Short mmCIF file of C-alpha atoms and ligand atoms in Angstrom, two decimals:
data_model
loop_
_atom_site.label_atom_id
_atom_site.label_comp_id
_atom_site.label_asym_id
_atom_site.label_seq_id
_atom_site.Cartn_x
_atom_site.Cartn_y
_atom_site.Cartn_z
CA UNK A 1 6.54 -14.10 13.04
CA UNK A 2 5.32 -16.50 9.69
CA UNK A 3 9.33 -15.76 8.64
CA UNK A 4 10.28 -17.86 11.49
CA UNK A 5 8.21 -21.06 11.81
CA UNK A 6 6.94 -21.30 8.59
CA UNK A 7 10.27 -21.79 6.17
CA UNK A 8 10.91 -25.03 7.68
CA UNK A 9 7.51 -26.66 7.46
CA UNK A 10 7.30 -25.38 3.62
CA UNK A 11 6.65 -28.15 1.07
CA UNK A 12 6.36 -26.68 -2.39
CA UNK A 13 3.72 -28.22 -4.98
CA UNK A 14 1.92 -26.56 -7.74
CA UNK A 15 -0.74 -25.08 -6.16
CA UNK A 16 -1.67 -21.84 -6.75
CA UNK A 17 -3.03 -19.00 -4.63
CA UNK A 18 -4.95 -16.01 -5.38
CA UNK A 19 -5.24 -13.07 -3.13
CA UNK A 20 -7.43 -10.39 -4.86
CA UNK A 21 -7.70 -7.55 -2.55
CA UNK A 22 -10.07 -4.87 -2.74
CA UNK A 23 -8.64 -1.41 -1.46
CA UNK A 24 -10.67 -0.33 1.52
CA UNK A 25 -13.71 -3.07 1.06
CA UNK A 26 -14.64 -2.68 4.56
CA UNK A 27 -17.77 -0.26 4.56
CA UNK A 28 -20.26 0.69 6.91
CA UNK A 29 -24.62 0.93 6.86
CA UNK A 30 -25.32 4.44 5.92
CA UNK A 31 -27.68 4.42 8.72
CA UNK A 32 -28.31 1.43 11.55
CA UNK A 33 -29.79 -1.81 10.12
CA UNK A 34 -29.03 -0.69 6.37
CA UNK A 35 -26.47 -2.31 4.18
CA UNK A 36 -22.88 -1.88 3.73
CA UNK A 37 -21.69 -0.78 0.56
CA UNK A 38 -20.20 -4.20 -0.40
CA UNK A 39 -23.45 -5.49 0.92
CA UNK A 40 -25.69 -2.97 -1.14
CA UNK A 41 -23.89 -4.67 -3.89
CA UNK A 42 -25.16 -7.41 -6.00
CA UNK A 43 -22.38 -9.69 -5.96
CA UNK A 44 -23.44 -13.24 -7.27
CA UNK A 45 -20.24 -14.98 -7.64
CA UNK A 46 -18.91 -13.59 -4.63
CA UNK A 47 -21.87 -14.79 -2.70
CA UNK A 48 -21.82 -18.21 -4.61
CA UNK A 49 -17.88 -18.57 -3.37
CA UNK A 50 -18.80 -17.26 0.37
CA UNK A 51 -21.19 -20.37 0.26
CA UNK A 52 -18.68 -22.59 -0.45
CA UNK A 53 -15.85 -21.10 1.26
CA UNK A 54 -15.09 -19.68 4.51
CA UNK A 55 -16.17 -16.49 5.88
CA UNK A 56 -14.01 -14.22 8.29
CA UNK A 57 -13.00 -10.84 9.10
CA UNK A 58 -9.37 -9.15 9.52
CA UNK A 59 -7.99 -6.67 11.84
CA UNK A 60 -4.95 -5.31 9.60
CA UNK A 61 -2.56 -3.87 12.37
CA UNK A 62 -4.50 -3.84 15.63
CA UNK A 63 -7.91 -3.43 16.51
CA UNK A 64 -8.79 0.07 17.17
CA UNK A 65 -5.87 1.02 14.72
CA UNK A 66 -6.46 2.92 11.25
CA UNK A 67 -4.22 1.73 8.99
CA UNK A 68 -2.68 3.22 5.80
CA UNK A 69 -2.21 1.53 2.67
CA UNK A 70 1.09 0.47 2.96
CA UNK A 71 1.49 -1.23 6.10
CA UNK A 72 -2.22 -2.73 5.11
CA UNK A 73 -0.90 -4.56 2.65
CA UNK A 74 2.16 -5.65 4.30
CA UNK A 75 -0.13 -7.14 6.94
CA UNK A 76 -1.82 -9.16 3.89
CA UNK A 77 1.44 -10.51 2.53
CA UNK A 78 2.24 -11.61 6.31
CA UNK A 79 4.56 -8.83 7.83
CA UNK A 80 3.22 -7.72 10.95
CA UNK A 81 3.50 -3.95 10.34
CA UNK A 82 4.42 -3.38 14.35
CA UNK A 83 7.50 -5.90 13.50
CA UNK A 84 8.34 -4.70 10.11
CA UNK A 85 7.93 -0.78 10.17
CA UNK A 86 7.91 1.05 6.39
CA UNK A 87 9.35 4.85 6.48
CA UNK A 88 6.68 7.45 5.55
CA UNK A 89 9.23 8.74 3.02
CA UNK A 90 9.53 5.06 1.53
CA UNK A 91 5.68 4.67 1.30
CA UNK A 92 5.33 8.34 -0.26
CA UNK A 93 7.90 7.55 -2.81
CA UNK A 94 6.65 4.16 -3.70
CA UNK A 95 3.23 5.79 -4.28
CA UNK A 96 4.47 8.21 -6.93
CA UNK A 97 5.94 5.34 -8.25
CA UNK A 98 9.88 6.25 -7.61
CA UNK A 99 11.80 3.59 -6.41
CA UNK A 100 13.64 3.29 -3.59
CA UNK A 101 16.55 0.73 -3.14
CA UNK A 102 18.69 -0.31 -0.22
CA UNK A 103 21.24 2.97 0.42
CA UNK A 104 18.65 5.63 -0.99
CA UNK A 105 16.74 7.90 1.30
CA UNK A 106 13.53 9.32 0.46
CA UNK A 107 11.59 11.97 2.16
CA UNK A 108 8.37 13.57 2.48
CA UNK A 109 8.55 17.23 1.13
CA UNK A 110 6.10 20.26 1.89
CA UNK A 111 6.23 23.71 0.06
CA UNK A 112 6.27 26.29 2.82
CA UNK A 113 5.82 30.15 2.64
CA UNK A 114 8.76 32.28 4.56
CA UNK A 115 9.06 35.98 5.06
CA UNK A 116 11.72 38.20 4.72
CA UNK A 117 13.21 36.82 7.39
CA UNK A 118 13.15 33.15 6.38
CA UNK A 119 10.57 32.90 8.87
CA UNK A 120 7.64 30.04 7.85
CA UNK A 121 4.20 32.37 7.44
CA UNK A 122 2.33 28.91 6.37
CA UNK A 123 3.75 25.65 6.65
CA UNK A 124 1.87 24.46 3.55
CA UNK A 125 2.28 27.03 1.14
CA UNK A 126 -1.62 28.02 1.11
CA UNK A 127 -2.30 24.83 0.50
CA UNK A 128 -1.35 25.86 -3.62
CA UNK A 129 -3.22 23.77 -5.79
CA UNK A 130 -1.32 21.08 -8.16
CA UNK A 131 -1.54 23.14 -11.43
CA UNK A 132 0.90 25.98 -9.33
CA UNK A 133 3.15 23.32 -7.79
CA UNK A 134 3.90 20.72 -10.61
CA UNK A 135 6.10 23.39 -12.31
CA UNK A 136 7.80 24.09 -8.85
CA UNK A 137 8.49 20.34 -8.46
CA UNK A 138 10.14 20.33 -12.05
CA UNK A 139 12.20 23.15 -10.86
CA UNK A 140 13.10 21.08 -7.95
CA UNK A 141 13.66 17.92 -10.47
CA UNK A 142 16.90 20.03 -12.01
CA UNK A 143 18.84 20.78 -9.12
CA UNK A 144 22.25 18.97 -9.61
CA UNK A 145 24.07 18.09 -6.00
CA UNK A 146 27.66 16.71 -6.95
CA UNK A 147 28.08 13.06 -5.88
CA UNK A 148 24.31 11.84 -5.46
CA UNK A 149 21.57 11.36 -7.73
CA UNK A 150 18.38 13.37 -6.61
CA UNK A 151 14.67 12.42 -8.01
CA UNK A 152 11.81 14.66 -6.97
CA UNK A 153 8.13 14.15 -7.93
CA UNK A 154 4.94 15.53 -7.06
CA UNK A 155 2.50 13.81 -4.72
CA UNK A 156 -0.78 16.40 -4.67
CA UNK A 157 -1.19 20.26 -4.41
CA UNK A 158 1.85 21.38 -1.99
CA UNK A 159 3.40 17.74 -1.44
CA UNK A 160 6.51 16.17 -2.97
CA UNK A 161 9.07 13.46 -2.50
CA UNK A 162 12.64 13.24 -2.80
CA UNK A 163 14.86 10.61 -3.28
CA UNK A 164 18.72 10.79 -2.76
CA UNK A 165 20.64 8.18 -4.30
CA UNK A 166 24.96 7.74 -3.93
CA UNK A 167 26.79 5.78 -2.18
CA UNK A 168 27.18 5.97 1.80
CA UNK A 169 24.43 7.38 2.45
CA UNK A 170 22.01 6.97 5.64
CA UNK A 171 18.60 7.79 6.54
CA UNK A 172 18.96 8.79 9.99
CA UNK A 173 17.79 12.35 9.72
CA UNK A 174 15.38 14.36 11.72
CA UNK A 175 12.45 16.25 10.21
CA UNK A 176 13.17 19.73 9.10
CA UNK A 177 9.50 21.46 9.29
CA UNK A 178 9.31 22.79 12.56
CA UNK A 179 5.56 22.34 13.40
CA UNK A 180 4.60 25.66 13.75
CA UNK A 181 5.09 28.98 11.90
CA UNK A 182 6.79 31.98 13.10
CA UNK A 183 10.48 29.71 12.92
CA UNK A 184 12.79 29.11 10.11
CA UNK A 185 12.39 25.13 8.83
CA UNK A 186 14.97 23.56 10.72
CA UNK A 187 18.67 22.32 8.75
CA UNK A 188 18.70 18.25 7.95
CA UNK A 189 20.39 16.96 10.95
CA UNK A 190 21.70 13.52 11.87
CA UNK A 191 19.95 11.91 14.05
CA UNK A 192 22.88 9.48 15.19
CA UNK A 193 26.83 9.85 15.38
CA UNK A 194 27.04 8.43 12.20
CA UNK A 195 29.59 10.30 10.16
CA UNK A 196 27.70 8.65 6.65
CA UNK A 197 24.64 10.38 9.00
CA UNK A 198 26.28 13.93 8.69
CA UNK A 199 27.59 13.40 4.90
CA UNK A 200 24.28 12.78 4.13
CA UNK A 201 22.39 15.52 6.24
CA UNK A 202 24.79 17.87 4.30
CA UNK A 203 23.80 16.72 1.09
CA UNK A 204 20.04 17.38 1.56
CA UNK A 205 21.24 20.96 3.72
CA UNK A 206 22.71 21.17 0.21
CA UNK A 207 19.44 20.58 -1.49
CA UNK A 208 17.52 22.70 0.56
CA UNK A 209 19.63 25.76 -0.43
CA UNK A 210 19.11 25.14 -4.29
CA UNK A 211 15.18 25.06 -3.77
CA UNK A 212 15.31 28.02 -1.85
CA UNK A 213 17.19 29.59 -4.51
CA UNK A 214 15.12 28.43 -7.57
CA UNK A 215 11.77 29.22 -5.43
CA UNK A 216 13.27 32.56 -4.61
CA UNK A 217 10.71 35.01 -5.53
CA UNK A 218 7.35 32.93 -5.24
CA UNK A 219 4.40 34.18 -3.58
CA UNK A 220 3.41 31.41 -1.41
CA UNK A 221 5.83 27.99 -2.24
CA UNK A 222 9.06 29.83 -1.30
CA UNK A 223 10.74 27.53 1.11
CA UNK A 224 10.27 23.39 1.59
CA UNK A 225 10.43 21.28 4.82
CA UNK A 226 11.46 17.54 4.22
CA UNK A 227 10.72 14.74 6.84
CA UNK A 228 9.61 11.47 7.03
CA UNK A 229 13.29 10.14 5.62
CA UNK A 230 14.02 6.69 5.07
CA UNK A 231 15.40 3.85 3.05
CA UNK A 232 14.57 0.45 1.81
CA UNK A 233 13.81 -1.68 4.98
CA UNK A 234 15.26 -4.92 3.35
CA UNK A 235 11.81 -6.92 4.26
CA UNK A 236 12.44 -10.90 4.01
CA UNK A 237 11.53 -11.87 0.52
CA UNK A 238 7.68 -13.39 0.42
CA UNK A 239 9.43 -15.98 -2.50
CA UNK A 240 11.61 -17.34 0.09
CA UNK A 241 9.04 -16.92 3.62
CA UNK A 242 6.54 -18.79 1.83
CA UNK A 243 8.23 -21.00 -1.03
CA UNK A 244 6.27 -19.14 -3.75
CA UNK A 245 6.76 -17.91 -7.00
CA UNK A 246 4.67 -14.62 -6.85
CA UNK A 247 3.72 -11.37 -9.06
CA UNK A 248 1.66 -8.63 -8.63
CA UNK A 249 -1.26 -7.08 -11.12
CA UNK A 250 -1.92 -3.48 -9.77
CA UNK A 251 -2.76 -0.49 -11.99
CA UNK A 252 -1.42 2.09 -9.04
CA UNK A 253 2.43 2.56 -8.38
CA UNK A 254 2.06 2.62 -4.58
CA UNK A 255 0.61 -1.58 -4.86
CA UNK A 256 3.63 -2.21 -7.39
CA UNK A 257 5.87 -0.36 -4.88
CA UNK A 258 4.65 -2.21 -1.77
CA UNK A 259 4.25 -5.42 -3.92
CA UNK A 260 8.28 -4.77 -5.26
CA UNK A 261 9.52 -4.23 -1.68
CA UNK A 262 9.04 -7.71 -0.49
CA UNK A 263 10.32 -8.91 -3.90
CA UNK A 264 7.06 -9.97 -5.86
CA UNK A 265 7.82 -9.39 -10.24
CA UNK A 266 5.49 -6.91 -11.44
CA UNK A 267 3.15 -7.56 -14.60
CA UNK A 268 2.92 -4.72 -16.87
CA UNK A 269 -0.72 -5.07 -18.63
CA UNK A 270 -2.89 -2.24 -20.73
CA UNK A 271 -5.58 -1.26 -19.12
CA UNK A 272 -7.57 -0.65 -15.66
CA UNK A 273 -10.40 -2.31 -15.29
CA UNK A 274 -10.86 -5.57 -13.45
CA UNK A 275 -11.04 -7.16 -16.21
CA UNK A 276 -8.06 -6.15 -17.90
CA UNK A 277 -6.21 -7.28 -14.65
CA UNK A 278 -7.68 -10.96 -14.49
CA UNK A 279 -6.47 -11.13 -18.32
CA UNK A 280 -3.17 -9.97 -17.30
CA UNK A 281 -2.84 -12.48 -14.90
CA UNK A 282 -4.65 -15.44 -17.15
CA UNK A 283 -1.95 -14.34 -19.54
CA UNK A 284 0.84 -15.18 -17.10
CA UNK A 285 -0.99 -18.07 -14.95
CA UNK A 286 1.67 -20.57 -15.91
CA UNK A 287 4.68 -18.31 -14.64
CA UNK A 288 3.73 -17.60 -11.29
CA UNK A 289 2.00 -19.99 -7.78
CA UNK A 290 1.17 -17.00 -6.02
CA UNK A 291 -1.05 -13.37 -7.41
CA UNK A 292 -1.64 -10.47 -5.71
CA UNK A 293 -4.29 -8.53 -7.85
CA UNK A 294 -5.34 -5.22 -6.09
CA UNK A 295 -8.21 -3.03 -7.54
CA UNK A 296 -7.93 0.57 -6.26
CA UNK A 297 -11.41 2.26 -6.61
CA UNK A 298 -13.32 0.83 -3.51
CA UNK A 299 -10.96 2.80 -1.83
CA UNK A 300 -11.40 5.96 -3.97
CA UNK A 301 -15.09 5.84 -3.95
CA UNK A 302 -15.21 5.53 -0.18
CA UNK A 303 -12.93 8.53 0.37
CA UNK A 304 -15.62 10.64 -1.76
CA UNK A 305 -17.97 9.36 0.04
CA UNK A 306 -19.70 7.97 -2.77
CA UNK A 307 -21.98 4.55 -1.33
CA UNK A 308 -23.28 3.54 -4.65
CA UNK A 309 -20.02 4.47 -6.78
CA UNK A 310 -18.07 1.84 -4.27
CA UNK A 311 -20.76 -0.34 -4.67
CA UNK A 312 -21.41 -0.46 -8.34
CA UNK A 313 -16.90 -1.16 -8.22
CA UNK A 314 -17.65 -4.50 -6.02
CA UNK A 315 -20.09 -5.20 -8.75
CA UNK A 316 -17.54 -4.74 -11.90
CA UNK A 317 -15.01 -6.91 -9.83
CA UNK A 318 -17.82 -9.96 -9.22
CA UNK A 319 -18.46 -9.76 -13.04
CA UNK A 320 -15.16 -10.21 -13.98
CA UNK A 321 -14.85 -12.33 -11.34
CA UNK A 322 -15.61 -15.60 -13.92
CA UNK A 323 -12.26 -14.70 -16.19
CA UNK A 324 -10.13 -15.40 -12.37
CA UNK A 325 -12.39 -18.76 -11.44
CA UNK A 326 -11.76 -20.26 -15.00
CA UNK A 327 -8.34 -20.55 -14.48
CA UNK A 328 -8.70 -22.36 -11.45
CA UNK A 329 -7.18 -21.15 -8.63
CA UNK A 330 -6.30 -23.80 -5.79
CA UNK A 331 -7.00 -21.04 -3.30
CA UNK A 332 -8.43 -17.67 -3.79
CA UNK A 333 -8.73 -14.91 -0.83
CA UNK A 334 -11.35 -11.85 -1.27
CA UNK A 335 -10.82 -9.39 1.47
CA UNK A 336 -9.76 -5.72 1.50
CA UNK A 337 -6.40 -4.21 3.04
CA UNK A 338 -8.50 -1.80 5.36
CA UNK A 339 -12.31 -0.65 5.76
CA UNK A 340 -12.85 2.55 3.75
CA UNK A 341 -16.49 2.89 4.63
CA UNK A 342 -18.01 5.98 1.98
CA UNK A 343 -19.84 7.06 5.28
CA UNK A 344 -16.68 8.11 6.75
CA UNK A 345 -15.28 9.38 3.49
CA UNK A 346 -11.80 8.03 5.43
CA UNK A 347 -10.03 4.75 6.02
CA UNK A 348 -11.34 3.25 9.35
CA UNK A 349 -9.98 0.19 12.17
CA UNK A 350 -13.23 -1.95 11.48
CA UNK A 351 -12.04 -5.25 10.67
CA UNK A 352 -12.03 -6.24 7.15
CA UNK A 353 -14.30 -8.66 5.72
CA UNK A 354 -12.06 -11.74 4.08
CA UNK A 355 -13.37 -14.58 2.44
CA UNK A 356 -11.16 -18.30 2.12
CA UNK A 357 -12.10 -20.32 -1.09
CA UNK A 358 -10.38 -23.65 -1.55
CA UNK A 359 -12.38 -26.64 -3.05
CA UNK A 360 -10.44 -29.27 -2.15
CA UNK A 361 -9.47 -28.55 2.39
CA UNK A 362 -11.83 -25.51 2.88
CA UNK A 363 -14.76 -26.35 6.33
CA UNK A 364 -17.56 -24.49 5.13
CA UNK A 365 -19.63 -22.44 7.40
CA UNK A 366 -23.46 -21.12 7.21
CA UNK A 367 -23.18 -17.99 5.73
CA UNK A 368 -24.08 -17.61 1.88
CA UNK A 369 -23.37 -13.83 1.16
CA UNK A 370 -20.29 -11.84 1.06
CA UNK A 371 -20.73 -9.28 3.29
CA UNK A 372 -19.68 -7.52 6.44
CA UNK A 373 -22.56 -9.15 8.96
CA UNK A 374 -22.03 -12.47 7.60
CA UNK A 375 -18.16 -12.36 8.18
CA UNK A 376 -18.88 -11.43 11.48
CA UNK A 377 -20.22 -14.63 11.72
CA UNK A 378 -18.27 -16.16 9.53
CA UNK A 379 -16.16 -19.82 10.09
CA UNK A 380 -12.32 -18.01 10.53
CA UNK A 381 -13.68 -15.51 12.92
CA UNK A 382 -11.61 -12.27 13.49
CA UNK A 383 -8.02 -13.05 12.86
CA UNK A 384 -4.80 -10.55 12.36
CA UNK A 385 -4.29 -10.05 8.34
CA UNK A 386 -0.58 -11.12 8.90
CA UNK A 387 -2.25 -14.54 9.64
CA UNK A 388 -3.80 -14.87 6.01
CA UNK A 389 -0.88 -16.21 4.53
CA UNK A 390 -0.36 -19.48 6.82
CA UNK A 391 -3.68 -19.79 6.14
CA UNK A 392 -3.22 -19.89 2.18
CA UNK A 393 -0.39 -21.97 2.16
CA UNK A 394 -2.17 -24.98 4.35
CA UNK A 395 -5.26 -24.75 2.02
CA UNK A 396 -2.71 -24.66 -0.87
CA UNK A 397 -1.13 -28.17 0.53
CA UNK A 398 2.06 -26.26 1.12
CA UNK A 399 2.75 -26.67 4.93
CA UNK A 400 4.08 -29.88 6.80
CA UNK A 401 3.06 -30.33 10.03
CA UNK A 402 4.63 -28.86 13.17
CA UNK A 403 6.47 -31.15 15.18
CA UNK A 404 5.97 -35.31 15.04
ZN1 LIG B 1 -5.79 0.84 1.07
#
């Protein structure tokens, strides 16, 4: 664990690191002894930085291991996701961009269709498309439970996320969707003695009841099931792990979210290109040592499976990239949070290409292109992601050494 051996060896200075991280870089040839998408790409600065730098490639939780976006990221900013789980409900709610703080619970919600009998017929409601459900959700948005604060919000077509908020509450709660049809959704049930457990569980029993009635009456999104409930894990701060002063530049809410929970500040910027997020953070270079900057559309492209469309996104972040290297960063990582190769049209285990640029301490190695193969072969070989951040901090002068 970083959080352990690495607070005492910190010695601050003014360095600054840079970890721009491309959602789901990783890619894979479209056929054997092609290119990747990333390198398809023409990508001069990138490649003129891999020549200088160091070349590696990360596995983000363990090898073999498909990761989502959430504990990916965690794994970049040095929490070994294993050690420092994340509740599905927390991750869901932080990607609608509702906030969870230490005492709420959030959960995972799924419109369901029951019978007459309360019986579920379909356990996603038909799958009903988002047009049908948003106005369900802002049905859901108006039920009042006395004592608690209750946020809903839509994720996509027949998924939601609720967030209780009050005082004494606690997440321990077992799923309520049963996992197969033919059964009413279970009741919200403690899943320990806790009596703050059982308060709670009656609260969202509570909840339940009012969707049911304000669904009443709905073809297919008559009933919900709610799992995946959770609360703030109270992660160490990254300020205090690694002596930094940091802030994130993201345009999605799940980044912010994920960026928030280990206590980065957020910069608000206009705009969603990569440029407009290298001006945000030129804007506020003075303010901060340490920049997460996270550009979303690798990932999107390689879900559609879309090759070029991923490709041409690498290329609009290497143009920009000259607004990021004028401010001179003492360190600046390049590296995804997972592979999202377009060929799989899916996140995937393959390790992650990463690339380490830092003028002043960095060993440079023989490759001269950013891209999958030459990480393979690159200096830092394949490391764990939670290992990036030591990593940054000794280029960045920040780390004493261990022991006389
Ligand atoms: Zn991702």
């Amino acid at each position: 664990m970083p959080f352990d051996y690495i607070p005492p060896l910190l010695q601050p200075n003014g360095k600054k690191i840079v970890l721009l991280v491309m959602d789901g870089l990783g890619g894979l040839p479209l056929e054997a002894g092609g290119p990747t998408e990333l390198e398809f790409a023409s990508t001069p600065n990138m490649d003129r930085l891999a020549a200088e730098g160091t070349l590696g490639q990360t596995i983000p939780i363990r090898p073999g291991i498909t990761p989502g976006s959430g504990p990916a990221h965690l794994a970049l900013f040095g929490y070994d996701p294993l050690h420092h789980p994340v509740g599905r409900g927390v991750l869901s709610a932080l990607g609608v961009g509702l906030e969870v703080r230490p005492g709420d619970v959030a959960a995972r919600g799924n419109f369901c269709t029951l019978d007459a009998n309360g019986n579920i017929t379909d356990r996603r409601a038909g799958r009903i498309p988002s047009e049908e459900s948003v106005p369900l959700v802002e049905k859901l948005a108006q039920i009042r439970i006395p004592g608690v604060e209750v946020e809903v919000r839509q994720v996509k077509e027949y998924r939601f996320v609720v967030v209780m908020r009050g005082e004494g509450l606690d997440a321990s709660l077992v799923d309520t969707d049963p996992q197969k049809t033919g059964v009413p959704p279970l009741p919200v049930r403690p899943a320990t003695n806790s009596p703050a457990a059982a308060r709670t569980a009656e609260l969202f029993n509570q909840w339940v009841a009012e969707a049911r009635r304000v669904l009443a009456g709905h073809p297919k999104a008559n009933g919900v099931t709610l799992r995946g409930f959770a609360t703030d894990p109270e992660l160490p701060r990254f300020n205090d792990a690694y002596g930094l002063k940091s802030a994130c530049v993201a345009v999605y809410p799940m980044y912010k979210g994920v960026a928030r929970l280990v206590g980065m500040d957020i910069i608000a910027f206009e705009g969603e290109h990569p440029e407009d997020e290298f001006a945000a953070l030129a804007e506020h270079w003075d303010e901060y040592d340490f920049f997460f900057v996270h550009i979303k559309k690798t990932d999107s492209k390689g879900e559609d499976g879309d090759f070029e469309g991923k490709a041409h996104i690498i290329e609009s972040v290497d143009a920009a990239l000259p607004k990021l290297l004028a401010l001179e960063p003492d360190v600046l990582m390049i590296t995804g949070d997972h592979s999202t190769p377009a060929k799989m049209r899916s996140h995937s285990w393959h390790p992650v290409p990463f690339l380490m640029w830092a003028p002043e301490t960095v060993r440079p190695d023989a490759q001269t292109r950013f891209g999958e193969t030459a990480c393979a072969q690159g200096g830092l070989g394949t490391f764990q992601a939670h290992d990036a951040m030591p990593l940054a901090l000794a280029h960045a002068g920040r780390l004493e050494k261990f022991g006389a």
